[in-house]
mmCIF file of C-alpha atoms and ligand atoms in Angstrom:
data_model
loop_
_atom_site.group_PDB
_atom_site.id
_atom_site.type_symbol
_atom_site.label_atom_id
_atom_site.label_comp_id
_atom_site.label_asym_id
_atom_site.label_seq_id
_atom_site.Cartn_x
_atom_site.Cartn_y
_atom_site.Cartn_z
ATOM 1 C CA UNK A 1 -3.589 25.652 -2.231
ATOM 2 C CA UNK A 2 -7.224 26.553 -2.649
ATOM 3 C CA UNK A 3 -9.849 23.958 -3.626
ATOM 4 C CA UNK A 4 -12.790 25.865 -3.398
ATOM 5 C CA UNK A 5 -15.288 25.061 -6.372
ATOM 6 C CA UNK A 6 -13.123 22.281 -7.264
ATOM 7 C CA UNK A 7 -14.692 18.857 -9.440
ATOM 8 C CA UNK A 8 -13.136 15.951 -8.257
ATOM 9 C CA UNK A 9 -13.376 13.752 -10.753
ATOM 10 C CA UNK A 10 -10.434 11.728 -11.551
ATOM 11 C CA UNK A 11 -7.397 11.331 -9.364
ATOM 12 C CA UNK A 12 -5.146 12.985 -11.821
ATOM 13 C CA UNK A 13 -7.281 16.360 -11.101
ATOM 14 C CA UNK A 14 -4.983 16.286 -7.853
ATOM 15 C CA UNK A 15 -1.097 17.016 -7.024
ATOM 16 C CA UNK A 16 0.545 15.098 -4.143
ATOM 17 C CA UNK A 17 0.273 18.689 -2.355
ATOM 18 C CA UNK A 18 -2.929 18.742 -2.435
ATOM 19 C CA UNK A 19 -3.501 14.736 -1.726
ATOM 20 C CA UNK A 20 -1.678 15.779 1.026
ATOM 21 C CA UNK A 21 -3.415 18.422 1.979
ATOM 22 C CA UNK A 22 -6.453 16.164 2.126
ATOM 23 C CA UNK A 23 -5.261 13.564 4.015
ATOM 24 C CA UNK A 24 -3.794 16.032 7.010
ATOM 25 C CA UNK A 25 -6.930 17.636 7.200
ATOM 26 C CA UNK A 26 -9.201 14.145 7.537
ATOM 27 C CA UNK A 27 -6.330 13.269 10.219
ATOM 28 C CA UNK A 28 -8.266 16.228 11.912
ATOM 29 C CA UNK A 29 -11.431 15.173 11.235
ATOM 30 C CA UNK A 30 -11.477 11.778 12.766
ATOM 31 C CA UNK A 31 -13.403 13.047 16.307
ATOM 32 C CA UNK A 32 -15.995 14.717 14.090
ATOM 33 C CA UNK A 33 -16.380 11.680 12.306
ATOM 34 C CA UNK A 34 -16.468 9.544 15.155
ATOM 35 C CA UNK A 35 -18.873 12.254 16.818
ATOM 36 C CA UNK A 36 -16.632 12.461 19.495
ATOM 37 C CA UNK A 37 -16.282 16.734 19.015
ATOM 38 C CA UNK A 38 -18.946 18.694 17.184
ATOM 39 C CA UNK A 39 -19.181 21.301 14.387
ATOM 40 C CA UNK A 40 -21.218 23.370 11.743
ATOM 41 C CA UNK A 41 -19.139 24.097 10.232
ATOM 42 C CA UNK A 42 -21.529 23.108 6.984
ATOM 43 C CA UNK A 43 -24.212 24.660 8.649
ATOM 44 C CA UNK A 44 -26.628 25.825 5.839
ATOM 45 C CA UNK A 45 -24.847 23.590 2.910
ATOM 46 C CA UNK A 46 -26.452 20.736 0.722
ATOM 47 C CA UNK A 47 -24.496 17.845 -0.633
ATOM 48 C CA UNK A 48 -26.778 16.346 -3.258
ATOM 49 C CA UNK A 49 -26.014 12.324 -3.651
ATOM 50 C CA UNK A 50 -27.142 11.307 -7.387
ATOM 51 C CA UNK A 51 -26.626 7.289 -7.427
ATOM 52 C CA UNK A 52 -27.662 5.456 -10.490
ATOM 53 C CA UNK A 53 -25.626 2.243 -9.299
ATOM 54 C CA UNK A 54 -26.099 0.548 -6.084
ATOM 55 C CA UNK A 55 -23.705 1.897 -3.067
ATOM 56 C CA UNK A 56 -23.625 1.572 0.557
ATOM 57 C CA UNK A 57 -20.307 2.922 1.822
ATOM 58 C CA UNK A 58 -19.842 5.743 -0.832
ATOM 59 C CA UNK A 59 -23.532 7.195 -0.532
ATOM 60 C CA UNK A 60 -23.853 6.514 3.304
ATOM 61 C CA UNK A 61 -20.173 7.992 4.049
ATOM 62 C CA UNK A 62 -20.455 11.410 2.121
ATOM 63 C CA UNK A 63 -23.927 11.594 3.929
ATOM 64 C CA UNK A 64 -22.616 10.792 6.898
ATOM 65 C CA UNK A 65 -20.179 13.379 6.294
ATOM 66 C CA UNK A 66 -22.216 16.418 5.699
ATOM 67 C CA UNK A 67 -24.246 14.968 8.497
ATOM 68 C CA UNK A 68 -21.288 15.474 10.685
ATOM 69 C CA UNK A 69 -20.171 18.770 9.470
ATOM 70 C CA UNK A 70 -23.940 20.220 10.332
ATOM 71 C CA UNK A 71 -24.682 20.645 6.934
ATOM 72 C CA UNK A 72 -27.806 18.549 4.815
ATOM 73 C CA UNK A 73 -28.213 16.145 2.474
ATOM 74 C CA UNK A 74 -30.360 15.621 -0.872
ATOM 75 C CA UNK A 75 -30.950 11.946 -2.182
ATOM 76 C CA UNK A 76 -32.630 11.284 -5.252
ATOM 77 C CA UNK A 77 -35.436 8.390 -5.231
ATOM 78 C CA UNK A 78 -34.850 5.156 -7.198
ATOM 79 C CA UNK A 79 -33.913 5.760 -10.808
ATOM 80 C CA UNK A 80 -37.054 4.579 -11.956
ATOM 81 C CA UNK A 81 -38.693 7.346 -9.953
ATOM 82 C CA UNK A 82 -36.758 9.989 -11.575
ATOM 83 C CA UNK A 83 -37.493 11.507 -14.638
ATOM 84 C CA UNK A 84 -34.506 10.135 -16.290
ATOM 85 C CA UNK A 85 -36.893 7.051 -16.715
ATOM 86 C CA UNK A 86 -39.138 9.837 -18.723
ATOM 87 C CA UNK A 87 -35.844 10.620 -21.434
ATOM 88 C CA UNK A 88 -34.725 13.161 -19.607
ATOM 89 C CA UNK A 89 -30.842 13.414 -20.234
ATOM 90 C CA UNK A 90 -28.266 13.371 -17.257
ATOM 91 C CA UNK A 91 -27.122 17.097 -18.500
ATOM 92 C CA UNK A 92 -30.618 18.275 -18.151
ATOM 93 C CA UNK A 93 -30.924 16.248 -14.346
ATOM 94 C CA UNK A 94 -27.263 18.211 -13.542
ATOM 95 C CA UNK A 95 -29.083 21.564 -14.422
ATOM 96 C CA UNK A 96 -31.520 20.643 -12.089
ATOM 97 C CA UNK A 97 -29.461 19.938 -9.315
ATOM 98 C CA UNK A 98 -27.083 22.135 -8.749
ATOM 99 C CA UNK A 99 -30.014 24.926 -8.310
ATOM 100 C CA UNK A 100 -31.029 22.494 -5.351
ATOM 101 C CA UNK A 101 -27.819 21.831 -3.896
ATOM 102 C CA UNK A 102 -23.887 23.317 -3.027
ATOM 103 C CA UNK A 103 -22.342 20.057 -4.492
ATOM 104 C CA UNK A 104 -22.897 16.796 -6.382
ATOM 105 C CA UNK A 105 -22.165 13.309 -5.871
ATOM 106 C CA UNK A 106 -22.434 11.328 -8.497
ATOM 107 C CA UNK A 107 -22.112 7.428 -9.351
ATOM 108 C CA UNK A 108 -23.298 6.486 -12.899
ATOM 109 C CA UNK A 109 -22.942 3.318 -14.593
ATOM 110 C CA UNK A 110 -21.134 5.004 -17.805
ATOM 111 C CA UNK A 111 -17.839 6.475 -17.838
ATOM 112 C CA UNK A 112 -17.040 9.915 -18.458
ATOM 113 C CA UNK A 113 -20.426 10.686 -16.886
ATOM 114 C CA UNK A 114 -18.919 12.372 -13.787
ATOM 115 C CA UNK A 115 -16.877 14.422 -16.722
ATOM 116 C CA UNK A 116 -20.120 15.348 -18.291
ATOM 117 C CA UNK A 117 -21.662 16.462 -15.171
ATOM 118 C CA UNK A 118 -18.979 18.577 -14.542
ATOM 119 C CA UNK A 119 -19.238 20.816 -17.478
ATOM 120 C CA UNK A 120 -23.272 21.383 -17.082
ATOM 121 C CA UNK A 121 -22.673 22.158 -13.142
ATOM 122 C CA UNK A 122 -21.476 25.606 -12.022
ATOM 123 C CA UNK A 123 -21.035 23.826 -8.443
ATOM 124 C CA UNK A 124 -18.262 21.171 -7.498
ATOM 125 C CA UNK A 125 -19.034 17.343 -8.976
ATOM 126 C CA UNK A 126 -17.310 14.787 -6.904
ATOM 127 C CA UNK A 127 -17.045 11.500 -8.917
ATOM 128 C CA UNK A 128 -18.647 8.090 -6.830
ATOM 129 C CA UNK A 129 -17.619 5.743 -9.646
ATOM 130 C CA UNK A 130 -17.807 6.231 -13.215
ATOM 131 C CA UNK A 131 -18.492 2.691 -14.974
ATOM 132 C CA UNK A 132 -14.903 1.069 -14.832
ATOM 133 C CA UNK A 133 -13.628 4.159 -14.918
ATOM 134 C CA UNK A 134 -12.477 6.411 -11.797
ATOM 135 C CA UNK A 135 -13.314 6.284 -8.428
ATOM 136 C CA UNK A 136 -11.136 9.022 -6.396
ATOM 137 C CA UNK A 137 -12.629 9.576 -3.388
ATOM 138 C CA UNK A 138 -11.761 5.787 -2.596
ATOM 139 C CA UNK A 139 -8.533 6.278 -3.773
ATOM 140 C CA UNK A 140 -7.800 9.433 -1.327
ATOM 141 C CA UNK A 141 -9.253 6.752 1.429
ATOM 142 C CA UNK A 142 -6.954 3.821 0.784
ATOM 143 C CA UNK A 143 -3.838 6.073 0.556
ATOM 144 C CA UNK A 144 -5.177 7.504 3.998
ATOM 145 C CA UNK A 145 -5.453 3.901 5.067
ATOM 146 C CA UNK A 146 -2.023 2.906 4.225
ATOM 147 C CA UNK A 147 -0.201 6.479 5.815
ATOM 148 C CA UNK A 148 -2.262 5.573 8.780
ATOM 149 C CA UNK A 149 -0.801 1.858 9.476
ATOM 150 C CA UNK A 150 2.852 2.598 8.179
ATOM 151 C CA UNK A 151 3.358 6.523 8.754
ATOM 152 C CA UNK A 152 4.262 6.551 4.946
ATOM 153 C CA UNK A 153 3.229 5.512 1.807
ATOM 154 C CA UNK A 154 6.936 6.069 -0.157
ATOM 155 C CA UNK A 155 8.482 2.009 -0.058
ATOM 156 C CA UNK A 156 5.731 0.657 0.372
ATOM 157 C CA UNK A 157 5.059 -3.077 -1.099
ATOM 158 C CA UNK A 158 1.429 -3.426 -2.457
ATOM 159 C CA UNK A 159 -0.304 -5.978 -4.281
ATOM 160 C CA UNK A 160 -3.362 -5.261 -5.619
ATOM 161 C CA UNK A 161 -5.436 -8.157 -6.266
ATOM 162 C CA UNK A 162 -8.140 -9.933 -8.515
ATOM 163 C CA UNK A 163 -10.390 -8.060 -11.059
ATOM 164 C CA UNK A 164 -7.906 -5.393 -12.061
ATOM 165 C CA UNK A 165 -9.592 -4.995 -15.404
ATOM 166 C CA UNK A 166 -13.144 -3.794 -14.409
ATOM 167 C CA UNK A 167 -12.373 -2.992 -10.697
ATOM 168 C CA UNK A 168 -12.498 0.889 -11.251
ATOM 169 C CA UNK A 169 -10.547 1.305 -7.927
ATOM 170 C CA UNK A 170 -7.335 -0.270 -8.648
ATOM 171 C CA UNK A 171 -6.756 2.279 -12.003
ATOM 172 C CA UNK A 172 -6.377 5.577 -10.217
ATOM 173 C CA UNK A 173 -4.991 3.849 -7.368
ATOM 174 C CA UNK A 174 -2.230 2.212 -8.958
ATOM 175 C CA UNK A 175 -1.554 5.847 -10.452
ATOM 176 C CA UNK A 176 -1.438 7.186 -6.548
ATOM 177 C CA UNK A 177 0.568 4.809 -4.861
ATOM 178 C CA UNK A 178 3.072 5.337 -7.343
ATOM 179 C CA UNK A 179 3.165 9.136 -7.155
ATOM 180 C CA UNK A 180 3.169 8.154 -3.474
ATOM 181 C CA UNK A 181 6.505 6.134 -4.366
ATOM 182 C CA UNK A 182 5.087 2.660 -3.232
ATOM 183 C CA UNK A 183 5.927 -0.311 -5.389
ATOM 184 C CA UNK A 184 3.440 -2.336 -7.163
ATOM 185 C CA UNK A 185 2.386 -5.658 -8.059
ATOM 186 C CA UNK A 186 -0.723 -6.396 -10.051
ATOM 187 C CA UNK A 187 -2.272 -9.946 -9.437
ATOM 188 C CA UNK A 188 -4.909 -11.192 -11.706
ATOM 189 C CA UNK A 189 -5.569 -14.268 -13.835
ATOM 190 C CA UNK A 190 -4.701 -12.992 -17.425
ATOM 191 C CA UNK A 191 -7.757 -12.061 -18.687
ATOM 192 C CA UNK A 192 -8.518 -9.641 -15.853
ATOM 193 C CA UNK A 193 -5.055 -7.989 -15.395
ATOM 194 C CA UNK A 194 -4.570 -4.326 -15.584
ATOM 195 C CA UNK A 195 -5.332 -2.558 -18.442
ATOM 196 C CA UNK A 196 -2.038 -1.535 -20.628
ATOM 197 C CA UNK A 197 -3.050 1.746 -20.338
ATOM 198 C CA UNK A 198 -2.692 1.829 -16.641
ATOM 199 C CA UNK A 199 0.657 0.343 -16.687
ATOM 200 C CA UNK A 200 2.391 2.429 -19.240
ATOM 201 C CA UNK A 201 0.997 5.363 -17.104
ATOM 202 C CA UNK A 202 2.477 3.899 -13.546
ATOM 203 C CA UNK A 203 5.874 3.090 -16.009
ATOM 204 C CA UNK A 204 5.769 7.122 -17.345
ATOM 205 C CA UNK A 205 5.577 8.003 -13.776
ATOM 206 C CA UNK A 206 9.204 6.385 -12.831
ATOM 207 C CA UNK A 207 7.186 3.031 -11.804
ATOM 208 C CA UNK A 208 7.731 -0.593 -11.977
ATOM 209 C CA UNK A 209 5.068 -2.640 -11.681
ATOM 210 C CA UNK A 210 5.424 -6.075 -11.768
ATOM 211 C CA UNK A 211 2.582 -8.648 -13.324
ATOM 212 C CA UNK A 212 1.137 -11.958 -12.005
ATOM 213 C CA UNK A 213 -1.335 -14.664 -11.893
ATOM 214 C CA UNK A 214 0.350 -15.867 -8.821
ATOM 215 C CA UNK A 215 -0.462 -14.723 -5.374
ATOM 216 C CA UNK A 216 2.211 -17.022 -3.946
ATOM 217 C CA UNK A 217 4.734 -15.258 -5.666
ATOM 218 C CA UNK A 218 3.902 -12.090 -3.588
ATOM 219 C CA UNK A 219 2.495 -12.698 -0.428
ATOM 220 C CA UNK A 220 5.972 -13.690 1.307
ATOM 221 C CA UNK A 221 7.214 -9.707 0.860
ATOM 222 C CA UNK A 222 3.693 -7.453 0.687
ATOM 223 C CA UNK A 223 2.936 -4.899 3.255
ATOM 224 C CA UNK A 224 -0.905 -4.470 2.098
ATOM 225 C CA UNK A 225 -2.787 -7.175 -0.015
ATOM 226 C CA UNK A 226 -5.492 -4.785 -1.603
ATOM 227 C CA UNK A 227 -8.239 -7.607 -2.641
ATOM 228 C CA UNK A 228 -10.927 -6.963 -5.215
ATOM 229 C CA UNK A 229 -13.832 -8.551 -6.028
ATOM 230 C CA UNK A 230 -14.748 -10.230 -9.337
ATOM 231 C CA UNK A 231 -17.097 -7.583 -11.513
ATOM 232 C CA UNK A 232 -19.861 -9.991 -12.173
ATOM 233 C CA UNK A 233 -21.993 -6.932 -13.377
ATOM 234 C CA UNK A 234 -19.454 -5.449 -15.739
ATOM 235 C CA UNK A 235 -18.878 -8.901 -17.900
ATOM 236 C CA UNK A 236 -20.512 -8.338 -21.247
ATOM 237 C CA UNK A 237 -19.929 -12.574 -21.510
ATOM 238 C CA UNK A 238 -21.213 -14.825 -18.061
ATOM 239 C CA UNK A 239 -19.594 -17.610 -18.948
ATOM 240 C CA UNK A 240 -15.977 -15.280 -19.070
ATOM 241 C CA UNK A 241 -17.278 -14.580 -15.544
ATOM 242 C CA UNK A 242 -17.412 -18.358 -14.564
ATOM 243 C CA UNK A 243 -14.076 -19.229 -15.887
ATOM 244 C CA UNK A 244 -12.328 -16.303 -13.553
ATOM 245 C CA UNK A 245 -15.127 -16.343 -10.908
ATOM 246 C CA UNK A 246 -13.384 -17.275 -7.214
ATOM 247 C CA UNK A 247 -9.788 -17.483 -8.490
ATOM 248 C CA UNK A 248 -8.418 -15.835 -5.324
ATOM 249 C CA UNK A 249 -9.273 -16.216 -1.832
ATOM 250 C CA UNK A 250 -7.835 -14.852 1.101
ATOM 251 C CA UNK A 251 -7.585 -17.102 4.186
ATOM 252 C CA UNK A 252 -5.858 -17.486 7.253
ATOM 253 C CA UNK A 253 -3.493 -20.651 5.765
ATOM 254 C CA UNK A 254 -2.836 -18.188 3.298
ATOM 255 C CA UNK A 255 -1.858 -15.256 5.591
ATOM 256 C CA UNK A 256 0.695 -17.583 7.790
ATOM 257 C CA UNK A 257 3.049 -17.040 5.103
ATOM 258 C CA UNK A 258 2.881 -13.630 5.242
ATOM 259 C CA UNK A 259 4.724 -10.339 7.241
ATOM 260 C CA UNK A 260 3.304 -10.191 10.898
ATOM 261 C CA UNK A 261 2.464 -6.422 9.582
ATOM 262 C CA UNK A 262 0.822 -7.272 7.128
ATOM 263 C CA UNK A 263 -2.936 -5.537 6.186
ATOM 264 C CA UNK A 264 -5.475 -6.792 3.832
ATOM 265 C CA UNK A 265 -7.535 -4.113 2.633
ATOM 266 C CA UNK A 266 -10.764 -4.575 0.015
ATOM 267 C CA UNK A 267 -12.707 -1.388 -0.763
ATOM 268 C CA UNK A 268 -15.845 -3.645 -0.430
ATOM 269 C CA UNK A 269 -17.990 -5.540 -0.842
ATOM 270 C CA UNK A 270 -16.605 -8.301 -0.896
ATOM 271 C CA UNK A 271 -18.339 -11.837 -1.932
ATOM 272 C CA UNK A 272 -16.094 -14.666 -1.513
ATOM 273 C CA UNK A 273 -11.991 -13.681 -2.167
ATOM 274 C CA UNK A 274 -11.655 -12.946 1.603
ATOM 275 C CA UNK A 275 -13.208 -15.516 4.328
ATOM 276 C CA UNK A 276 -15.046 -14.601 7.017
ATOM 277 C CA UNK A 277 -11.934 -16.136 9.616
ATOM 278 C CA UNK A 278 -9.788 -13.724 8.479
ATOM 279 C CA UNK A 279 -12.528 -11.052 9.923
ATOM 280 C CA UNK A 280 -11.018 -11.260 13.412
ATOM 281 C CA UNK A 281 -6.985 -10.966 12.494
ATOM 282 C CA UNK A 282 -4.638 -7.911 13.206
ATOM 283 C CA UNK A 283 -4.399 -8.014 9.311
ATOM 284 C CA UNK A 284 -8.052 -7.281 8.404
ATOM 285 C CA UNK A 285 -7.991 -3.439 7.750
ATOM 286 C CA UNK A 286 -10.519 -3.526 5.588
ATOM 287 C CA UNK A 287 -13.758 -2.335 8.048
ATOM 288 C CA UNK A 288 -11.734 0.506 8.881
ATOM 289 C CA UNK A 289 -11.011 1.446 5.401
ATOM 290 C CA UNK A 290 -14.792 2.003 5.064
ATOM 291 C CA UNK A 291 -14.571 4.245 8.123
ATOM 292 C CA UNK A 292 -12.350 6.097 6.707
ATOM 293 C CA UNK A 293 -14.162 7.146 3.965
ATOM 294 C CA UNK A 294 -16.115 9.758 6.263
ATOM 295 C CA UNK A 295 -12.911 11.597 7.577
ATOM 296 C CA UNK A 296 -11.784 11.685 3.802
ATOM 297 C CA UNK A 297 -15.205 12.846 2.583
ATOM 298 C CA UNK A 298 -15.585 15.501 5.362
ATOM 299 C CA UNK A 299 -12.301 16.836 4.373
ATOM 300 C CA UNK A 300 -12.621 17.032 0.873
ATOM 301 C CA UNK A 301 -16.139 18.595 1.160
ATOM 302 C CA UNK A 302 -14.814 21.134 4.023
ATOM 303 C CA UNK A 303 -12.189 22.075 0.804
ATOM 304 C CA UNK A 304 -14.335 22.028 -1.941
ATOM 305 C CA UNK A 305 -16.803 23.942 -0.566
ATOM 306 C CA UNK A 306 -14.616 26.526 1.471
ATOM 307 C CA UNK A 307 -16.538 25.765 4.596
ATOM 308 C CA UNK A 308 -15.569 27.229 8.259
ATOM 309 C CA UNK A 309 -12.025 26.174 9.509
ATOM 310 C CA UNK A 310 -12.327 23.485 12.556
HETATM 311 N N1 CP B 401 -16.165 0.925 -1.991
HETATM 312 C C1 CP B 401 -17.318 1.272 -2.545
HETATM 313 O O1 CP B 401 -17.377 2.040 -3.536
HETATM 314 O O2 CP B 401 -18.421 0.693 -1.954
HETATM 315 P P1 CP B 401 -19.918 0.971 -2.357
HETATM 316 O O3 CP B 401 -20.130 0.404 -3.742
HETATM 317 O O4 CP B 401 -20.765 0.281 -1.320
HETATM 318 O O5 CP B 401 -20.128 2.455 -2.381
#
């Protein structure tokens, strides 16, 4: 299934078959992306990051990807350094762009701006984060995480924890893992549970979620506890922020009650739902998760841009 020229900007732009397809082919990418083999297969390719939110692992990963796959990389300056801080409009900055570049990575506070992009690009936009929108190049990284531990994702227990309202990951991931056939559980005080419009759509896809403020109700049978943390920046109120802030925290006298097997995974950062002592446990998957990200990134980027076979 070809993906060359592909935008990759919501996880619904993908079939299992080709989620798949990703996944085997960042299973092959792992020595690359350790730097344990080498390639070019890139060699003469520009990936063009465009970040108007703060990042570490997304930016640094998909450089570190092209990096690894011998091709270059483009980053803008600082916002205010760009003439977006003159008026100029993001379609007008995309037209720019993509004459500099092979592909574009883009994070933007507002969603649908990955959608927008898309349209004024003649070369492949990968979504970074839109707002509380989508984020699918994290979501092709968790389910990589989780096939990696258990050799399957079908059956699989997960809870997905805390901010489920603005944490833009937990939307198209919920979606996945149930495509995937996983079961899930959403865990969030009330006012930050998952938006209805995620459930109905994980119900229309033959799913059953179930709903919770309780994390003791769930930590007994989970296989992965996927943490989130508390969107300070995306609360239009702070003092709704203070009533939910630090309502979950994973710790090690929480984690004696669950499966020996079980992983805790947090697409990160994290600021205080998952204590430093927990750092050091067979559970804590989360570091790797972040690894991850480059395998994933190389392989979506060796498909998207039709680049040599390794
Ligand atoms: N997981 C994730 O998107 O991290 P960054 O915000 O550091 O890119």
């Amino acid at each position: 299934m070809s993906f060359k020229g592909m935008d990759i900007v919501s996880i619904r732009d993908l079939s299992r078959e080709q989620i798949d397809q990703v996944l085997d082919l960042a299973e092959r990418m792992i020595p690359y992306a350790k730097g344990e083999l080498f390639t070019k297969a890139m060699d003469g390719r520009i990936l063009a990051n465009l970040f108007f939110e703060p990042s570490t692992r997304t930016r640094m990963s998909f450089e570190s990807a092209m990096l690894r796959l011998g091709g270059k990389t483009l980053e803008m300056s600082h916002p205010s350094m760009m003439s977006i801080a003159k008026g100029e409009t993001l379609a007008d900055t995309i037209r720019m762009v993509e004459t500099y570049s092979d592909v574009i990575v883009l994070r933007h506070p507002h969603e649908g701006s990955a959608r927008l992009a898309a349209k004024f690009s003649t070369k492949p936009v990968i979504n970074a984060g839109d707002g509380a929108g989508q984020h699918p190049t994290q979501t092709l990284l968790d389910l990589f995480t989780i096939r990696r531990q258990f050799g399957r994702i079908d059956g699989i227990k997960v809870a997905l924890v805390g901010d489920l309202k603005y944490g833009r990951t937990v939307h198209s991931l919920a979606e996945a893992l149930t495509l995937f056939g996983a079961e899930v559980t959403f865990v969030a005080p009330p006012p930050l549970q998952m938006p209805r419009e995620t459930v109905r759509q994980v119900e229309k896809m033959g799913g059953k979620p179930k709903l919770t403020s309780k994390l003791e109700e769930v930590i007994k049978e989970a296989d992965v506890l996927y943490v989130t943390r508390i969107q300070k920046e995306r609360f239009p109120d702070p003092a709704e922020y203070q009533k939910v802030a630090g309502c979950y925290r994973i710790d090690n006298t929480l984690l004696r009650e669950a499966k020996g097997d079980l992983i805790v995974m947090h697409p990160l950062p994290r600021v205080d739902e998952i204590a430093p002592e927990v750092d050091g446990t067979r559970h804590a998957k989360y570091f790797e998760q972040a690894f991850n990200g480059v395998p994933v990134r190389m392989a979506l980027l060796q498909l998207v841009l039709g680049g040599d076979q390794l």
